[in-house]
mmCIF file of C-alpha atoms in Angstrom:
data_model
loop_
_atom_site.group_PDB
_atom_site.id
_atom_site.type_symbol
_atom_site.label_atom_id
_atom_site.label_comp_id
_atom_site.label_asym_id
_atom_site.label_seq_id
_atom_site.Cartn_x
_atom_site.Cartn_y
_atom_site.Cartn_z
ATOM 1 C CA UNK I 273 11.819 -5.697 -77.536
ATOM 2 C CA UNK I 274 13.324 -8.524 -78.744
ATOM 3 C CA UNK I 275 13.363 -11.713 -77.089
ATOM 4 C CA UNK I 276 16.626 -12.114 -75.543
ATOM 5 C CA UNK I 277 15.903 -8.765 -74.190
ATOM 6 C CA UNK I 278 12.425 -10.125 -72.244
ATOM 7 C CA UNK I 279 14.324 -12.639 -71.070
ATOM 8 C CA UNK I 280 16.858 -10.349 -69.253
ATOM 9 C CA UNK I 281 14.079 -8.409 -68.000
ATOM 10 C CA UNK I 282 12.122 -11.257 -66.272
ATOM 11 C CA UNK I 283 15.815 -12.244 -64.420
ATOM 12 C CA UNK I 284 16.366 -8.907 -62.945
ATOM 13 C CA UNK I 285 12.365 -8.473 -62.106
ATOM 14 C CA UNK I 286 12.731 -12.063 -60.810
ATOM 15 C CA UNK I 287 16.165 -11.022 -59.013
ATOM 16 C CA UNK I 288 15.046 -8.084 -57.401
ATOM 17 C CA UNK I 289 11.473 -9.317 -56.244
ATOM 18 C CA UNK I 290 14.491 -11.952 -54.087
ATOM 19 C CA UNK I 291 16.327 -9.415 -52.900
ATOM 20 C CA UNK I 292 13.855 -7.120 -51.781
ATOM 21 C CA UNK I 293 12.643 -6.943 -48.206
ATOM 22 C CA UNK I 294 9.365 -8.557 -47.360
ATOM 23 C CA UNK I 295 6.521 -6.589 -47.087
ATOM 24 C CA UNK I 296 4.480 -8.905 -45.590
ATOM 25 C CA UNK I 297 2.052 -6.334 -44.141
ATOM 26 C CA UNK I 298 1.492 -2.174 -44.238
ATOM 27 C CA UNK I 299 2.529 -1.871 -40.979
ATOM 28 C CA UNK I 300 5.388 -0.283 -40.101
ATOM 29 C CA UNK I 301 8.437 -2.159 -37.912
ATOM 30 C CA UNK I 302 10.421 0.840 -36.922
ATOM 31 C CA UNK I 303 9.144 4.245 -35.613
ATOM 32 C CA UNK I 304 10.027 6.360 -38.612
ATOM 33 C CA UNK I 305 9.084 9.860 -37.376
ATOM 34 C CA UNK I 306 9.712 11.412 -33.504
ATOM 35 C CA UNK I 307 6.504 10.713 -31.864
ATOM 36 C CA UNK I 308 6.275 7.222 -33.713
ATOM 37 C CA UNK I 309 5.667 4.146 -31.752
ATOM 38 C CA UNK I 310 5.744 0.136 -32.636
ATOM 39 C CA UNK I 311 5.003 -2.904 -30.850
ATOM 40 C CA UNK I 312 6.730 -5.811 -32.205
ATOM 41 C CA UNK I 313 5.896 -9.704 -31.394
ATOM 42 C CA UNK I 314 9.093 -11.055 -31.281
ATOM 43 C CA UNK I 315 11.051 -14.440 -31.459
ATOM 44 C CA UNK I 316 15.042 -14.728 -30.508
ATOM 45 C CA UNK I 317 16.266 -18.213 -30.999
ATOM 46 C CA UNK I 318 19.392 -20.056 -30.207
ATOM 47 C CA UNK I 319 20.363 -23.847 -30.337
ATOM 48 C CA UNK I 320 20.113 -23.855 -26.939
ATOM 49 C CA UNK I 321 17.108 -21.145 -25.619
ATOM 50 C CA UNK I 322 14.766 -18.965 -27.170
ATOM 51 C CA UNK I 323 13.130 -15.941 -26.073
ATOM 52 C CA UNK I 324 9.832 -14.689 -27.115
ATOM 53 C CA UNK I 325 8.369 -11.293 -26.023
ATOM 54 C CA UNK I 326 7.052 -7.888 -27.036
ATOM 55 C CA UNK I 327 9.918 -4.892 -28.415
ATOM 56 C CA UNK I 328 8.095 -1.481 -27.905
ATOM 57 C CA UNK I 329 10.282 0.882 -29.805
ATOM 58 C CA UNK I 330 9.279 4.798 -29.418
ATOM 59 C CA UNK I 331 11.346 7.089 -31.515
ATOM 60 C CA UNK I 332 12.088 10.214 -28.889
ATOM 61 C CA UNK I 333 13.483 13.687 -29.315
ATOM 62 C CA UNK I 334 17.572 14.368 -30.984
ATOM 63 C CA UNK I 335 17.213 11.222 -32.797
ATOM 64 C CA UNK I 336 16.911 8.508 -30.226
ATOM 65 C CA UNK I 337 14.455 5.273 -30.818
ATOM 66 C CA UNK I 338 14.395 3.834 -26.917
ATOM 67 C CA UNK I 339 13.196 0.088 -27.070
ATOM 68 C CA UNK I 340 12.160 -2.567 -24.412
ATOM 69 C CA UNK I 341 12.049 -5.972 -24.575
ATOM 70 C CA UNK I 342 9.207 -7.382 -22.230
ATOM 71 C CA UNK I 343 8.421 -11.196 -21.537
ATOM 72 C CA UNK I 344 4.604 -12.051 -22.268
ATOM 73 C CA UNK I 345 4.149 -11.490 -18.239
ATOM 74 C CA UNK I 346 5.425 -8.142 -18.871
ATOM 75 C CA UNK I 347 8.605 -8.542 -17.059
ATOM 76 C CA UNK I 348 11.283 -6.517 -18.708
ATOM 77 C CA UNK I 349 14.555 -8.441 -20.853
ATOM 78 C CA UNK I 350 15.764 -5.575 -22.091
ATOM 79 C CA UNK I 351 16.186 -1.720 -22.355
ATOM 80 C CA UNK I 352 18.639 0.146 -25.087
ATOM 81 C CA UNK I 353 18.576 3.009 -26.957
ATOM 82 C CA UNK I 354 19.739 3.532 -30.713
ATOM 83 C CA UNK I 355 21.444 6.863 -31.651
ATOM 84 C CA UNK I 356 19.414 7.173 -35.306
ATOM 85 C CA UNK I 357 22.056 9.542 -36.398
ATOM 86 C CA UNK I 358 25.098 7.730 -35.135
ATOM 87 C CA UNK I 359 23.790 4.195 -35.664
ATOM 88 C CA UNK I 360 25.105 3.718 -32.529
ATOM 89 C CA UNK I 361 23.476 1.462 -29.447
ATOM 90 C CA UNK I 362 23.467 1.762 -25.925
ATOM 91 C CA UNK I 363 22.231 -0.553 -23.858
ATOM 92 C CA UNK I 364 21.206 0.552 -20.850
ATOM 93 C CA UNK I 365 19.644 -2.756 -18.758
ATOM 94 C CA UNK I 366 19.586 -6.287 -19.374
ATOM 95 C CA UNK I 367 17.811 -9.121 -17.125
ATOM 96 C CA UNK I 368 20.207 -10.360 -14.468
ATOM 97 C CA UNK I 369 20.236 -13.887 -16.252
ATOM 98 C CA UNK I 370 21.135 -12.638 -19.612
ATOM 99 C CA UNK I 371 23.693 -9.855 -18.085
ATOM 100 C CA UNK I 372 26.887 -11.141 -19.259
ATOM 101 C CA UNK I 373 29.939 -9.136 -20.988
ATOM 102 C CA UNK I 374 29.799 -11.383 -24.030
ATOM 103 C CA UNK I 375 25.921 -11.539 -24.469
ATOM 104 C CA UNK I 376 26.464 -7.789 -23.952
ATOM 105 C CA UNK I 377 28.697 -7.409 -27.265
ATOM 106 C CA UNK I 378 27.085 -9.389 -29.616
ATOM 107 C CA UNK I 379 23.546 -8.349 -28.478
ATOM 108 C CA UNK I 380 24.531 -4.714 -28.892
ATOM 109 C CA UNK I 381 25.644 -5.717 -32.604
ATOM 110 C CA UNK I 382 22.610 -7.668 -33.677
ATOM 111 C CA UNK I 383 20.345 -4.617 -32.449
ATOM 112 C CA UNK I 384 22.187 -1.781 -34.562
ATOM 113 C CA UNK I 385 22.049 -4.479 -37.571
ATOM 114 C CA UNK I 386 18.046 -5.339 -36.792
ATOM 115 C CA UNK I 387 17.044 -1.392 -36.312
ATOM 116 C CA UNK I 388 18.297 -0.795 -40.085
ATOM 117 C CA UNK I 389 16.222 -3.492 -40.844
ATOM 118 C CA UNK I 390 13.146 -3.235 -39.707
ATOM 119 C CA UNK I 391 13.721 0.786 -41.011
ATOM 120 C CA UNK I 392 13.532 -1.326 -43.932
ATOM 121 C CA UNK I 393 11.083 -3.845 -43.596
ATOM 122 C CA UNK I 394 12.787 -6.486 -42.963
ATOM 123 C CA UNK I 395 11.353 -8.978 -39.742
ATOM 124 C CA UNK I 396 13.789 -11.508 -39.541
ATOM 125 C CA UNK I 397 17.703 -12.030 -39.271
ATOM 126 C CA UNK I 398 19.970 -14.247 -38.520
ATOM 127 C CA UNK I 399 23.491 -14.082 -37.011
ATOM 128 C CA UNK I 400 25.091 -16.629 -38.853
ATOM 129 C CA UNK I 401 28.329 -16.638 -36.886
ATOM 130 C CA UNK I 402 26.531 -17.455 -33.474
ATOM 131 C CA UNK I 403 23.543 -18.863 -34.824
ATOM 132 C CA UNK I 404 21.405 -16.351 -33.327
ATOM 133 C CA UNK I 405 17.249 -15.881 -35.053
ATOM 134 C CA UNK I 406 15.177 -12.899 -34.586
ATOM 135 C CA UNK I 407 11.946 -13.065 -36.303
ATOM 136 C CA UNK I 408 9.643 -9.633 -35.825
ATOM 137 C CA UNK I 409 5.741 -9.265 -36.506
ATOM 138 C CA UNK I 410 3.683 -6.313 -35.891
ATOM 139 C CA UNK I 411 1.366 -6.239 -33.129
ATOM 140 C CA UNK I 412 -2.368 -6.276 -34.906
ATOM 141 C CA UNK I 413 -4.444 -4.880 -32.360
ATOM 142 C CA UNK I 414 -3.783 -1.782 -31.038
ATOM 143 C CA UNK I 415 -7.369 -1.182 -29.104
ATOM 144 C CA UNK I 416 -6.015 -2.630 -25.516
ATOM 145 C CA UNK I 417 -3.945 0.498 -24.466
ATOM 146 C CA UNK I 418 -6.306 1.341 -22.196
ATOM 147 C CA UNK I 419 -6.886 -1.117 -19.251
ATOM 148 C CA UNK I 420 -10.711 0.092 -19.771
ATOM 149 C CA UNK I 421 -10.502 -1.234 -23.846
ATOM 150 C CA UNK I 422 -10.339 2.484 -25.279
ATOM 151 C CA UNK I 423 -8.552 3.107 -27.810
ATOM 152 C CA UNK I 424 -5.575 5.606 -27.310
ATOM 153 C CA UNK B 276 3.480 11.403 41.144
ATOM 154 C CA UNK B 277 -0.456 12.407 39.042
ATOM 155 C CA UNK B 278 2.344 13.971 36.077
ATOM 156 C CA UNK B 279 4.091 10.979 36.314
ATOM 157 C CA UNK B 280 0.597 8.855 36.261
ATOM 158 C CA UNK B 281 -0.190 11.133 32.816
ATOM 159 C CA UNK B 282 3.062 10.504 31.122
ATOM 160 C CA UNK B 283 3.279 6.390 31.324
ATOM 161 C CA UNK B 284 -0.483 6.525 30.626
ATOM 162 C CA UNK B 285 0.265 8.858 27.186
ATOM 163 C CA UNK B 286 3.362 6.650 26.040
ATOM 164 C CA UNK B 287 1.167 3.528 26.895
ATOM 165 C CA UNK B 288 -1.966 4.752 24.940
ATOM 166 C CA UNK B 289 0.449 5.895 21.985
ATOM 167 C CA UNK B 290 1.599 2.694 21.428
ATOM 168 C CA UNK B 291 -2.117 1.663 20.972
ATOM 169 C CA UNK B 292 -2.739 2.291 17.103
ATOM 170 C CA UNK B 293 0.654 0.122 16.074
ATOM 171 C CA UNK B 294 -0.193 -2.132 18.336
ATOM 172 C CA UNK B 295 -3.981 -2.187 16.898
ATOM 173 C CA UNK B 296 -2.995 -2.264 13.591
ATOM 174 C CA UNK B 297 -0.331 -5.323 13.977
ATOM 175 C CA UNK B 298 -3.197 -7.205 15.918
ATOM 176 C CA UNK B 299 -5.758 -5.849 12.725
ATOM 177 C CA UNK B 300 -2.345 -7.800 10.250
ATOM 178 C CA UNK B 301 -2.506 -10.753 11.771
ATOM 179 C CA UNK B 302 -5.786 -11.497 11.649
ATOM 180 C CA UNK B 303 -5.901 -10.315 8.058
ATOM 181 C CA UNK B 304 -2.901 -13.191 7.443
ATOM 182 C CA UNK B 305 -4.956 -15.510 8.962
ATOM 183 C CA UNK B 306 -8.309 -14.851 7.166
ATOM 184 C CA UNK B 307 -5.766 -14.778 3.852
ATOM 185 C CA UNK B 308 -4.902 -18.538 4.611
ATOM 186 C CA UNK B 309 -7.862 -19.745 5.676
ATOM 187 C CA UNK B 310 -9.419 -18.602 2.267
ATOM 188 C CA UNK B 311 -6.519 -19.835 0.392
ATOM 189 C CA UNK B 312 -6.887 -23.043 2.053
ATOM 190 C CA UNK B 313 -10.660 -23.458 0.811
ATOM 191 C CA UNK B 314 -9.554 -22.312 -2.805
ATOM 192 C CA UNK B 315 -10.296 -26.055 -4.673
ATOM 193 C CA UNK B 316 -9.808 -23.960 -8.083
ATOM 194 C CA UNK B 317 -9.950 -20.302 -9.347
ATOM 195 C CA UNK B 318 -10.827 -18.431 -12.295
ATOM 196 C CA UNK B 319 -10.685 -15.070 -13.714
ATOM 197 C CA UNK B 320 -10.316 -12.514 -16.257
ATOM 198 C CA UNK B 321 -7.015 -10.440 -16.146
ATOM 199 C CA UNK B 322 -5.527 -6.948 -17.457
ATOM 200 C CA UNK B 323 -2.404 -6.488 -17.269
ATOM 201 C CA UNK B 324 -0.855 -3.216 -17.488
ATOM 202 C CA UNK B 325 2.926 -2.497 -17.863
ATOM 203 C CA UNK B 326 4.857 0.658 -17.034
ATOM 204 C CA UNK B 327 7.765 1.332 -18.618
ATOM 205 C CA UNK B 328 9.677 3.780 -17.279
ATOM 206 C CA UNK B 329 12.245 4.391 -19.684
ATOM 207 C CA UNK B 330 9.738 5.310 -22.874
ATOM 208 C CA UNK B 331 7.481 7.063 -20.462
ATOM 209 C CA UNK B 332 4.484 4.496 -21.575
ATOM 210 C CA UNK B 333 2.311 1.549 -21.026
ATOM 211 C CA UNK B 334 1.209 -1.757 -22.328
ATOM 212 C CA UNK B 335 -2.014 -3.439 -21.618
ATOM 213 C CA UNK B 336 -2.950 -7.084 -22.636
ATOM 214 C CA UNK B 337 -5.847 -9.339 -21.299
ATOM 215 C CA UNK B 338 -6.234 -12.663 -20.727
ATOM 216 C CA UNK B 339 -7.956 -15.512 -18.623
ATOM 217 C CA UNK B 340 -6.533 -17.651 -15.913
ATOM 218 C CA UNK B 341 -7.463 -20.899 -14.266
ATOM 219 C CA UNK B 342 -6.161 -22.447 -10.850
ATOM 220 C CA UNK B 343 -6.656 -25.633 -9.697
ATOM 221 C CA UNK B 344 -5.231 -27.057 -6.577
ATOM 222 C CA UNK B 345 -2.658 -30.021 -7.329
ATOM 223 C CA UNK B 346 -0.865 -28.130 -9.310
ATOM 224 C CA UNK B 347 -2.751 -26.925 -11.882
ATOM 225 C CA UNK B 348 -2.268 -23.219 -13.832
ATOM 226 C CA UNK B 349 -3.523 -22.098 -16.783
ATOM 227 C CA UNK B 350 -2.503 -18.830 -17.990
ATOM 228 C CA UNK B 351 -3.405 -17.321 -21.324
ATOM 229 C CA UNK B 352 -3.182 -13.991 -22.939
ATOM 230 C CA UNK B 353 -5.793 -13.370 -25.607
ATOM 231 C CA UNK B 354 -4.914 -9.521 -26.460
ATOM 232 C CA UNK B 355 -2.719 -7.979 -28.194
ATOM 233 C CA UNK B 356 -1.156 -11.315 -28.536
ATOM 234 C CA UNK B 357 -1.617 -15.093 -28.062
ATOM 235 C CA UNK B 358 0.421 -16.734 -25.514
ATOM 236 C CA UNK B 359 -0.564 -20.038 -22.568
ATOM 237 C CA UNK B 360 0.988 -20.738 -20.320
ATOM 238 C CA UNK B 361 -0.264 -24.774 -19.028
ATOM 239 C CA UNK B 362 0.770 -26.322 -15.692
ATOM 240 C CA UNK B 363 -0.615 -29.894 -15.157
ATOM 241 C CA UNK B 364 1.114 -30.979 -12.278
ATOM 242 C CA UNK B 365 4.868 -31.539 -13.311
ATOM 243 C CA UNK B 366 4.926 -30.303 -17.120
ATOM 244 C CA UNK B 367 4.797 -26.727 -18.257
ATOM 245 C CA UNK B 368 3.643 -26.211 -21.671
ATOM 246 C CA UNK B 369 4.114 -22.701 -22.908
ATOM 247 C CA UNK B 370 2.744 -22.011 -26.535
ATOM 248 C CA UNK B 371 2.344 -18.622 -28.775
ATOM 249 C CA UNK B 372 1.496 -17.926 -32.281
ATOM 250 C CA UNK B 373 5.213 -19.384 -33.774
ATOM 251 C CA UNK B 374 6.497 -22.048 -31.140
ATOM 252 C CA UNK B 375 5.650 -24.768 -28.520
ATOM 253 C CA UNK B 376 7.775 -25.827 -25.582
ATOM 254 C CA UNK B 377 7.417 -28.034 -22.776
ATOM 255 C CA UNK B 378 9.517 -27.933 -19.663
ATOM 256 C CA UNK B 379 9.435 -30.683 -17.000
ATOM 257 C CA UNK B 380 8.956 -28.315 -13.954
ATOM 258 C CA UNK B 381 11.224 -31.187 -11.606
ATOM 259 C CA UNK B 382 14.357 -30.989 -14.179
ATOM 260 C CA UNK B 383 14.338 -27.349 -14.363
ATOM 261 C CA UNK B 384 14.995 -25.453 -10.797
ATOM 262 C CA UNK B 385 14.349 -21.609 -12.277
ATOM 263 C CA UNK B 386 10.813 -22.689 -13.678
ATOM 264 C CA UNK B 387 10.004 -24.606 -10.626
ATOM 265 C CA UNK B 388 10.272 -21.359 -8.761
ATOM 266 C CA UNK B 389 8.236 -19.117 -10.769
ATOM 267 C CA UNK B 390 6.034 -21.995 -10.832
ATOM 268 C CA UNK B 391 5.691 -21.659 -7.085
ATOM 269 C CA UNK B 392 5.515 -18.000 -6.762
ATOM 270 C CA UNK B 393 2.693 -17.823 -9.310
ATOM 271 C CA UNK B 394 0.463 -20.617 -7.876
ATOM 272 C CA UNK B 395 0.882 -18.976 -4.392
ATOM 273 C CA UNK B 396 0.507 -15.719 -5.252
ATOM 274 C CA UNK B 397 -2.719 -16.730 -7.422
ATOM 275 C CA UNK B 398 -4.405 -17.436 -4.104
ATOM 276 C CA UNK B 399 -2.489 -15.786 -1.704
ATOM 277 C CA UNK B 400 -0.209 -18.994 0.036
ATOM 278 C CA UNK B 401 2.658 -16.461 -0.370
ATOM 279 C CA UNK B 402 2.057 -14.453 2.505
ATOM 280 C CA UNK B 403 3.463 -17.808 4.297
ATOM 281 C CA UNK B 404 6.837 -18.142 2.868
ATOM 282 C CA UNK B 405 8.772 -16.539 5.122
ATOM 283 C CA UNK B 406 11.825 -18.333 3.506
ATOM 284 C CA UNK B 407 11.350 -16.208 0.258
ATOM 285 C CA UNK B 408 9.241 -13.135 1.285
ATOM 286 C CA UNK B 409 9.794 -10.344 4.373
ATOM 287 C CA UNK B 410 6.010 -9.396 4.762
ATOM 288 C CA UNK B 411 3.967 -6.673 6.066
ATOM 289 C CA UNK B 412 0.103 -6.540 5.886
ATOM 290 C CA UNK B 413 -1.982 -3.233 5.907
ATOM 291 C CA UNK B 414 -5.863 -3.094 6.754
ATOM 292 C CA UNK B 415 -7.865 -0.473 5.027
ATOM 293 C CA UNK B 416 -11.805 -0.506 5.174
ATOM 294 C CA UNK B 417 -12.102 -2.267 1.360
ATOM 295 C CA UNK B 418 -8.931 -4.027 1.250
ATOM 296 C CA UNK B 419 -6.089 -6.014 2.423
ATOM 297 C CA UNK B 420 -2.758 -4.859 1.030
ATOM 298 C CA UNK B 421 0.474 -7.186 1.491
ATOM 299 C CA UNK B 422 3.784 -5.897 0.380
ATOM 300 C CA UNK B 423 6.261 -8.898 -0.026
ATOM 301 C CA UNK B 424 9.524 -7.937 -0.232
ATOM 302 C CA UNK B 425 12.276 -10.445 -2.150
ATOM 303 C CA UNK B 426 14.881 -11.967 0.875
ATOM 304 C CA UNK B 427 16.515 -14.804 -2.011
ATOM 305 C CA UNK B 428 19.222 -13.507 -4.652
ATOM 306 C CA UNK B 429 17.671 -15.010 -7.533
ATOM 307 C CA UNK B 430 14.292 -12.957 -6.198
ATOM 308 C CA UNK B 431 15.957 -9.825 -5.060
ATOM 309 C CA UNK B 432 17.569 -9.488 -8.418
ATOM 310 C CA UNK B 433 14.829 -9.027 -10.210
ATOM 311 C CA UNK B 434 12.372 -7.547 -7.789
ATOM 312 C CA UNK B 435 12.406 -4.380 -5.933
ATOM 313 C CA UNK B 436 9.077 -5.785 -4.340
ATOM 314 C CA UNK B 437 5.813 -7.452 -4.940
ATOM 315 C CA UNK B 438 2.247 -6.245 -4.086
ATOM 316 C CA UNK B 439 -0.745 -7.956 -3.671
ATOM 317 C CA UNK B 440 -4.170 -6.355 -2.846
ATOM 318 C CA UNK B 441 -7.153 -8.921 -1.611
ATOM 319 C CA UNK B 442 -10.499 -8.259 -1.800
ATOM 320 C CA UNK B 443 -11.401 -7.457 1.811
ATOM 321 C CA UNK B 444 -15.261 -9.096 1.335
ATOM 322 C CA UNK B 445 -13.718 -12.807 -0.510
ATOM 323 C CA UNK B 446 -10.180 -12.268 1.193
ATOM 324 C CA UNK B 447 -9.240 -13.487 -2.350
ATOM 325 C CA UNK B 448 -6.680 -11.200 -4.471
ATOM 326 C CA UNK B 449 -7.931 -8.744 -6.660
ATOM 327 C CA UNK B 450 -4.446 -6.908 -7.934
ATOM 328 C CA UNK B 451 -0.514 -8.090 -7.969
ATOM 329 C CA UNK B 452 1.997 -5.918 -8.633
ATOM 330 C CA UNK B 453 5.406 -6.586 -9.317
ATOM 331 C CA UNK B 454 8.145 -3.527 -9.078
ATOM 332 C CA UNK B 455 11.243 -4.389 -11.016
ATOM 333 C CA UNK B 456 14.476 -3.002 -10.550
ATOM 334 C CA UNK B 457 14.599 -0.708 -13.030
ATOM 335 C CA UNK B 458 11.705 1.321 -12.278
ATOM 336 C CA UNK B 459 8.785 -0.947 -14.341
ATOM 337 C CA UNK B 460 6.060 -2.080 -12.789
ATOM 338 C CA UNK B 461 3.442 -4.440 -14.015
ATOM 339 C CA UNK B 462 -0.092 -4.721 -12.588
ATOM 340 C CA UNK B 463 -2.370 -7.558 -12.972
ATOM 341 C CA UNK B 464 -5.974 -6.663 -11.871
ATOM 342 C CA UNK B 465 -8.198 -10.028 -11.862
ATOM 343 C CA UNK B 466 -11.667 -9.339 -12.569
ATOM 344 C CA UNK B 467 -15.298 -11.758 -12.602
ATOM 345 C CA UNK B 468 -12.956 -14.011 -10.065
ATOM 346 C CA UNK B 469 -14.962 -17.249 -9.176
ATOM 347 C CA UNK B 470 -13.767 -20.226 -6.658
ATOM 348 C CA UNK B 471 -14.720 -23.180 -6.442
ATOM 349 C CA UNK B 472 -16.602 -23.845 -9.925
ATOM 350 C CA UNK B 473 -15.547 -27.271 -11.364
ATOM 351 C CA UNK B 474 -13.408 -27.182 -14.151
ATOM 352 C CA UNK B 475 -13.021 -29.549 -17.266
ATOM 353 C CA UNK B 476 -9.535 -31.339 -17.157
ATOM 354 C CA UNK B 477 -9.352 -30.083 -21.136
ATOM 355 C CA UNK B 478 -8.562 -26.837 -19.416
ATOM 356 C CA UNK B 479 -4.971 -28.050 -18.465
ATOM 357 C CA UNK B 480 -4.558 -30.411 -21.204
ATOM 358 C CA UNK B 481 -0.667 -30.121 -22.277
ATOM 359 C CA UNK B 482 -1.250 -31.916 -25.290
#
């Protein structure tokens, strides 16, 4: 291989390491497989609020992932579903505060965008048009789903 | 005229057992308060559970909380994720794993609220605001049960109602429960609860 040839090889190894989503651990951010469950820390930022919370996505029967958005306190944000095969959302309850027709639209467009995503790995996006940041890590400790500490 | 005797002594003596029980309330409100009132500070471990009705599941984290009277909350979830909540008086600090805010509780009317609702409910002052809460007490032989149901909008809107269980022996609460409106519930069960144990001020530190 000559050396103009290494050269162009590094670029596009260098290019596509860039490109590629992070893997910045083995665990999964999207329920993959019917029966599949993740629990997501997550951060939503604007200029002026941010929301932090925990998205439980559980991928159901025909297709369907269902997700929540709780608070820390547990007190629900958000519930929607996402039509797998459709790529379609529906959201199906928002917190009173947050209920608002245009919130409504662009919400519902940032969630079909972020569930390819994190299908592929990817934890954080940003909608540059309304300056909108969702950053995603995976929940590490899965022991507590009993209120007794045993594991599930 | 004996017939007529029977029947107004029947409809009196039915009356007896609602009449018992309100009496049995009231003095179950009043042993509430009184304990609430002695409550210098608080702490505890806490599970919290959440139903969610729409994926059919639940989520549990833990934590540890800390009341002092003055104003003073600390709130923190250890499991599955980091997250305090600090009130020292008039600041609110809340702080996870990526970001820290702080909210001046007197500039901000929405915080101030929850800020009030927690601290009461903590020790059980909310049975008392009659201005936010309609509420009814039951007696049962281990514990006091007062249902609190939302009369304010910004309450009502996002509570069906709110639940909280006292230890019948302390008269100091054991379990809240908080029934959303679209069918969650959470349920906070405080565990190894001791009053009145000083507290270091580092506790509530905002800093």
């Amino acid at each position: 291989m000559c050396r103009f040839q290494r050269a162009c090889l590094a670029c596009v190894s260098l290019l596509f390491l860039s490109l590629s989503p992070r893997e910045g651990s083995a665990q999964e951010l999207f329920p993959a497989e019917e029966g599949d469950n993740v629990r997501l820390s997550t951060l939503i930022e604007t200029p002026r609020l941010s929301v932090s919370g925990i998205l439980i996505l559980f991928h159901g029967a025909d297709g369907l992932v269902k997700g929540s958005l709780i608070n820390e306190f547990g007190l629900s944000f958000l519930d929607f579903v996402f039509d797998t095969r459709k790529e379609r959302v529906k959201l199906l309850h928002m917190a009173k505060m947050a209920d608002k027709w245009y919130i409504r639209k662009v919400l519902k467009r940032d969630l079909r965008t972020l569930m390819g995503l994190l299908a592929s790995r990817c934890d954080v996006y940003k909608n540059e048009r309304f300056d909108i940041s969702y950053k995603f890590q995976p929940l590490m400790d899965k022991e507590t789903d009993s209120p007794d500490g045993e594991q599930k | 005229m004996k017939k007529l005797f029977l029947l107004l002594a029947l409809a009196v003596a039915s009356h007896f057992p609602a009449v018992a029980q309100q009496g049995a309330a009231e003095l179950a409100r009043k042993e509430i308060n009184q304990t609430a009132s002695r409550i210098k500070s608080l702490q505890c471990d806490f599970v919290q559970t959440k139903h969610l009705k729409m994926l059919s599941d639940k989520f549990v984290s833990r934590g540890r909380m800390y009341y002092q009277q003055g104003n003073k909350l600390r709130w923190e979830y250890t499991a599955p994720y980091t997250y305090t909540f600090v009130l020292d008086g008039t600041k609110v600090v809340l702080r996870n794993a990526q970001r820290r805010d702080v909210i001046d509780v007197n500039r901000n009317k929405m915080f101030r609220e929850i800020v009030r609702i927690m601290m009461n409910s903590v020790v059980g002052k909310c049975l008392s605001d009659d201005k936010s809460f309609k509420t009814s007490i039951a007696v049962s032989s281990t514990e006091y049960v007062a249902t609190m149901l939302p009369l304010r909008k910004d309450l009502s809107q996002m509570f069906q109602k709110i639940v909280l269980r006292f230890n019948r022996k302390q008269a100091v609460v054991s379990q809240v429960e908080l029934y959303e409106k679209n069918g969650d519930k959470t349920i906070i069960e405080l565990k190894n609860v001791k009053t009145n144990v000083p507290l270091p001020a580092s506790v509530f530190s905002v800093r």
